[in-house]
Amino acid sequence: MTVHSSTMTSAVSTSRGILPPAGYGGHDASIDVVSGPLMQSDSEFNDNDNTELYSVSWNQDYGCFAAGTSHGFRIYNCDPFKETFRRDLKSGGFKIVEMLFRCNILALVGSSANAQYPPNKVIIWDDHQSRCIGEFSFRSEVRAVKLRRDRVVVVLEHKIYVYNFMDLKLLHQIETLSNPRGICCLSHHLNTSVLACPGLRRGQVRVEHFGLNMTKLINAHDSKISCLTLTMDGLLLATASMRGTLIRIFNTMDGTRLQEVRRGVDKADIYSIALSPNVQWLAVSSDKGVLPKYFSSEWSFAQLHLPECTPFIAAFGSQNSVIIVGMDGSFHRCSFDPANGGLMVQQECTRFLKTETSAPPS
C-alpha cells in the first residue's frame, strides 16, 4: 500500500492574541484569566537522584519531546539531540507537558504533589511572556491534553472537551468509554481538522471530522482500545487493542479497514504507534520491545529489543531511522535496513534523566 501525504509547514505566532473570557462555563469545567508571572524558576535544582520522570511526549512533528518531572519540565531537541530548555520549580512537578510544535505555548497539568497546579487543572503557559495566560479547571483529574494551532483538547476519563485556541471557547463535548489513559489524537494539517478517540462501545473508535461536520464510528477491535494514532492529515488511523497482537489501519473518511499487521501472538501492552511521514512504515513499541513494520508484510520487518520493564514511545526520524524515548530517562536513535530488515542498529543512546520511575508515558 502506498499513500502520499503532503508536507506540513510549521510556524505559529506568539500567544498575545489569546485572551480567555473570564467566567465562561456551562459544563463541568471553568476557565480563568490569569495575569502576571506565576511560575518562578529555581536555579538551585540540578540533575540529581531526587528528580523523577513523570511523563514524556513528542511534539507534533516529532522533532522535539517534552519531559514532565517532579521539579518542573524540560524540552529536548531530537536531531541533534540536546536539551533546549528547562524550568525547575519549588512548587512541584508536571505530569503532562504538551508542546505546540516549537512555539512558546505549552499546556501543563500538575502532579498530585504540585502545590500550585493540581492534576484537575490545565495551564496554558506562554513561555515567551513567562506567564500563565489561562486555566481550565475540572471536577476530575485531567488524563491528557492535545494541541493544534486552532484547538485545545482536554481529555478526562469519560469526556473530552474541545476548545477554540484563540478565545478558549468551548466548541464540542464528546462522551467516551472509560479512558484512564487519556487516549486521543489530532490531525495537524491546516486544511483538515480530525480527532480520534475511544467511542462508547468496547473496541470502538470515534472519529470527528470537524471541518466536514461528520462523525465516523469504527468498530476497530473486539477488546478495548489501548493506543491509536492519525496521519498528519487525519485520513488514516492506526489502532491497537488491549490484547496488543494486531495493529489495524483504517480510512477515517468511510471507516474501511485497509490493512492489518501482526505484532505477535502473545498479549502485549502497546505503548505507542507511529506512522512514517511517507506512510510506508509503522513503528510499534510495547512491553515486548520496539517493532517497526512494513505495511505490505504481515509480520515485523525490523526489530529492536529494549528493557521490557520500561515504557518507550517511538517515532520516525530521518533516513530510515527510529527515535525512541523511554521512561527510564533514555533517548535512542536506531537505523533499519529498508531492503532486508532484521535487527536495527543503535546509532545513539543518551541518558537525559537519571530516574528509577516506571510510570507509563502520557
XYZ file of C-alpha atoms in Angstrom:
362
model
C 0.000 0.000 0.000
C 1.342 3.405 -0.916
C -0.202 6.584 0.425
C 1.140 10.046 -0.298
C 0.845 12.834 2.230
C 1.779 16.476 1.661
C 4.491 18.062 3.780
C 3.397 20.262 6.645
C 4.743 23.708 7.353
C 5.150 24.746 10.977
C 5.043 28.353 12.069
C 2.995 29.650 14.960
C 2.658 33.173 16.248
C 3.048 34.096 19.895
C 0.163 33.992 22.313
C -0.600 37.681 22.631
C -3.903 37.214 20.808
C -5.133 34.540 23.210
C -7.417 36.204 25.719
C -9.658 33.700 27.534
C -13.050 35.087 28.561
C -13.454 35.134 32.314
C -16.299 33.169 33.805
C -17.119 31.108 30.703
C -18.832 27.926 31.835
C -21.893 25.802 31.205
C -20.207 22.417 31.792
C -18.049 20.759 34.437
C -15.073 22.987 33.687
C -14.235 26.598 34.398
C -11.766 28.931 32.717
C -9.960 31.749 34.458
C -7.840 34.561 33.104
C -4.538 34.655 34.976
C -2.254 37.635 34.705
C 1.310 38.011 35.883
C 4.183 35.549 36.193
C 3.066 32.659 38.385
C 5.809 30.151 37.591
C 9.153 31.059 39.062
C 12.267 29.113 38.103
C 14.620 27.910 40.791
C 18.224 27.730 39.648
C 19.203 25.661 42.695
C 17.797 22.489 41.136
C 20.297 20.383 39.212
C 20.323 16.850 37.835
C 20.176 14.616 40.869
C 18.732 11.346 42.039
C 15.712 13.154 43.514
C 14.332 14.176 40.125
C 11.656 11.753 38.915
C 10.381 11.462 35.365
C 6.576 11.692 35.251
C 5.930 11.755 31.502
C 7.450 12.066 28.049
C 5.624 13.265 24.933
C 6.543 14.195 21.358
C 5.687 17.491 19.778
C 3.500 17.353 16.671
C 6.288 16.809 14.108
C 8.441 14.554 16.332
C 11.341 16.985 16.180
C 11.240 17.622 19.947
C 9.929 15.989 23.076
C 8.900 17.275 26.477
C 9.651 15.632 29.804
C 7.479 16.280 32.834
C 9.461 15.865 36.039
C 8.942 16.085 39.778
C 10.635 19.511 39.682
C 9.106 21.029 36.530
C 9.610 20.285 32.847
C 12.314 20.075 30.176
C 12.337 20.340 26.387
C 14.714 18.332 24.189
C 15.603 18.607 20.512
C 15.940 15.262 18.701
C 18.346 15.956 15.831
C 20.879 16.754 17.056
C 19.898 15.558 20.497
C 20.217 18.262 23.142
C 18.307 19.834 25.979
C 16.992 23.173 24.762
C 15.057 24.442 27.766
C 14.002 23.630 31.314
C 12.034 25.104 34.162
C 12.709 23.748 37.631
C 10.229 24.751 40.308
C 9.872 24.618 44.063
C 6.096 24.128 43.935
C 6.204 20.651 42.353
C 6.216 18.891 39.026
C 4.039 18.329 35.963
C 2.557 15.009 34.919
C 1.526 16.341 31.471
C 3.569 18.687 29.261
C 2.169 19.235 25.781
C 4.076 21.252 23.198
C 2.685 23.142 20.180
C 5.293 22.382 17.533
C 8.290 24.547 18.536
C 6.465 27.681 19.617
C 6.305 29.306 23.034
C 2.901 27.883 24.021
C 2.677 24.849 26.324
C -0.183 23.050 28.055
C 0.733 21.885 31.553
C -1.012 19.702 34.113
C 0.439 19.438 37.590
C 1.142 16.287 39.533
C -0.639 15.362 42.748
C 2.369 16.732 44.635
C 2.242 20.124 42.900
C 1.107 22.662 45.493
C 0.274 25.356 42.907
C -1.132 23.429 39.947
C -3.301 20.395 40.867
C -3.966 17.492 38.451
C -7.504 18.690 37.672
C -6.251 21.948 36.087
C -4.826 22.667 32.636
C -2.446 25.615 32.465
C -1.910 27.347 29.121
C 1.602 28.706 29.547
C 3.282 31.320 27.349
C 6.990 30.917 27.943
C 7.855 33.939 25.815
C 5.984 36.109 28.301
C 6.817 33.754 31.211
C 3.248 33.704 32.372
C 0.093 31.667 32.545
C -2.478 33.023 30.081
C -5.383 30.772 31.033
C -6.528 27.929 33.254
C -9.119 25.210 32.740
C -10.448 23.719 35.981
C -12.297 20.395 36.049
C -14.063 18.302 38.655
C -11.935 15.261 37.888
C -8.325 14.535 37.006
C -7.089 15.531 33.555
C -5.854 12.459 31.652
C -4.365 14.144 28.571
C -4.147 17.423 26.671
C -3.721 17.692 22.895
C -2.937 20.857 20.952
C -3.126 22.022 17.384
C -2.871 25.557 16.074
C -6.592 26.220 16.354
C -7.740 23.832 19.094
C -7.114 22.820 22.706
C -8.400 19.340 23.564
C -8.718 18.226 27.194
C -9.279 14.542 27.928
C -10.958 13.368 31.125
C -11.708 9.742 31.936
C -15.220 9.810 30.461
C -15.335 13.056 28.493
C -13.369 15.125 26.008
C -13.662 18.904 25.681
C -12.633 20.746 22.511
C -11.902 24.479 22.751
C -11.078 27.191 20.252
C -7.457 28.233 20.823
C -7.882 31.963 20.206
C -10.597 32.652 22.792
C -10.723 29.277 24.657
C -14.452 28.997 23.954
C -15.923 25.509 24.314
C -16.803 24.078 20.902
C -17.515 20.373 21.446
C -18.114 17.837 24.214
C -17.542 14.156 23.460
C -18.610 11.268 25.695
C -16.268 8.245 25.755
C -15.950 4.853 27.317
C -13.787 4.845 30.442
C -10.467 6.256 29.190
C -7.978 6.381 32.098
C -5.004 6.521 29.689
C -6.360 9.660 28.022
C -6.248 8.081 24.550
C -6.854 10.751 21.924
C -5.073 12.145 18.857
C -5.407 15.021 16.402
C -4.507 15.737 12.800
C -2.129 18.644 12.252
C -2.589 19.791 8.659
C -4.050 23.256 8.396
C -6.704 22.130 5.910
C -8.009 19.161 7.930
C -9.347 19.034 11.475
C -9.710 15.454 12.690
C -9.899 13.978 16.191
C -9.862 10.264 17.074
C -10.734 8.826 20.482
C -12.416 5.779 22.046
C -16.139 5.546 21.397
C -18.877 4.470 23.786
C -18.526 0.769 22.944
C -15.619 -1.542 23.680
C -13.167 -1.603 20.763
C -14.855 1.311 19.019
C -13.049 4.429 17.773
C -14.880 7.700 17.258
C -13.502 9.928 14.512
C -14.612 13.555 14.336
C -14.066 15.407 11.044
C -14.753 18.864 12.439
C -14.240 20.659 9.125
C -16.795 18.397 7.441
C -19.141 18.279 10.448
C -19.015 14.473 10.213
C -18.682 11.738 12.833
C -17.483 8.246 11.886
C -17.694 5.308 14.311
C -15.222 2.491 13.576
C -15.511 -0.906 15.258
C -11.764 -1.484 15.277
C -11.283 -4.340 17.775
C -13.159 -6.769 19.987
C -11.359 -5.640 23.155
C -10.799 -2.115 24.472
C -8.626 0.347 22.547
C -5.166 0.701 24.067
C -3.466 3.014 21.561
C -4.206 4.916 18.361
C -2.623 7.452 16.039
C -3.562 9.518 12.989
C -1.543 10.570 9.979
C -0.783 14.289 9.863
C -3.722 14.859 7.514
C -6.052 12.704 9.630
C -7.079 10.476 6.718
C -5.522 7.273 8.077
C -5.952 5.793 11.555
C -3.835 3.080 13.191
C -5.226 1.263 16.235
C -4.302 -1.392 18.788
C -6.359 -3.111 21.460
C -5.583 -4.279 24.976
C -4.623 -7.660 23.545
C -1.842 -5.987 21.591
C -1.465 -8.673 18.938
C -2.827 -6.800 15.903
C -2.385 -3.274 14.555
C -5.132 -2.204 12.149
C -5.155 0.631 9.634
C -8.420 2.392 8.706
C -9.625 5.045 6.274
C -11.151 7.709 8.531
C -13.493 9.044 5.845
C -15.513 5.851 5.321
C -14.229 3.656 8.164
C -12.988 0.839 5.931
C -10.144 -1.345 7.181
C -7.208 -1.063 4.804
C -4.640 -3.330 6.401
C -3.702 -5.409 9.405
C -0.240 -6.248 10.729
C 0.600 -8.685 13.487
C 2.846 -7.673 16.358
C 2.937 -11.195 17.761
C 0.779 -13.990 19.114
C 1.211 -13.292 22.839
C -0.597 -10.498 24.674
C 1.313 -7.211 24.937
C 0.763 -3.707 26.274
C 1.150 -1.254 23.378
C 2.810 1.991 24.478
C 2.881 3.848 21.148
C 2.155 3.591 17.428
C 3.914 5.786 14.867
C 3.418 6.181 11.129
C 6.294 7.342 8.944
C 5.837 10.600 7.004
C 5.568 8.699 3.706
C 3.067 6.312 5.354
C 5.110 3.300 4.266
C 6.315 2.252 7.702
C 4.662 1.605 11.040
C 6.538 1.506 14.363
C 5.045 -0.079 17.457
C 6.510 -0.007 20.943
C 5.243 -2.458 23.533
C 6.321 -4.271 26.666
C 7.704 -6.899 24.284
C 10.096 -4.420 22.605
C 10.026 -1.989 19.674
C 8.789 -3.369 16.345
C 8.827 -1.336 13.094
C 6.707 -2.873 10.361
C 6.419 -2.546 6.611
C 2.811 -2.153 5.538
C 2.935 -4.882 2.874
C 4.165 -7.526 5.333
C 2.088 -9.376 7.883
C 4.852 -9.686 10.480
C 7.514 -7.427 11.902
C 10.132 -6.319 9.355
C 12.820 -4.971 11.690
C 13.267 -5.194 15.451
C 14.964 -3.550 18.383
C 14.793 -5.074 21.842
C 14.993 -2.754 24.837
C 14.335 -3.380 28.552
C 10.821 -4.790 28.763
C 10.081 -3.256 32.156
C 10.321 0.286 30.732
C 7.624 2.027 28.639
C 9.009 3.579 25.433
C 7.426 5.840 22.826
C 8.716 5.656 19.269
C 8.663 7.906 16.200
C 10.368 8.058 12.825
C 13.460 10.155 12.319
C 15.298 10.926 9.087
C 16.935 8.430 6.706
C 15.293 5.166 7.795
C 15.749 5.783 11.485
C 13.537 5.340 14.528
C 13.826 7.626 17.557
C 12.760 6.322 20.945
C 12.257 7.934 24.345
C 11.952 5.836 27.483
C 10.509 6.360 30.921
C 13.923 5.339 32.248
C 15.150 8.730 31.028
C 16.841 7.402 27.900
C 16.868 8.566 24.269
C 17.730 6.161 21.435
C 18.265 6.590 17.705
C 18.329 3.417 15.611
C 18.539 2.708 11.903
C 16.872 -0.098 9.976
C 17.631 -1.626 6.600
C 14.656 -0.794 4.327
C 15.566 -3.637 1.959
C 16.452 -6.510 4.268
C 15.056 -5.605 7.681
C 16.356 -7.608 10.619
C 17.809 -6.249 13.830
C 18.111 -2.475 13.928
C 21.459 -0.777 14.547
C 21.627 1.550 17.541
C 23.320 4.795 16.479
C 22.803 6.848 19.613
C 21.883 6.223 23.225
C 21.739 9.107 25.682
C 20.675 9.226 29.313
C 18.870 12.556 29.608
C 17.475 11.971 33.091
C 18.554 9.556 35.775
C 15.442 8.005 37.229
C 14.074 4.744 38.546
C 10.406 5.511 37.899
C 8.379 3.189 35.684
C 5.187 5.201 35.241
C 3.567 4.931 31.777
C 4.173 7.732 29.272
C 1.500 10.337 28.740
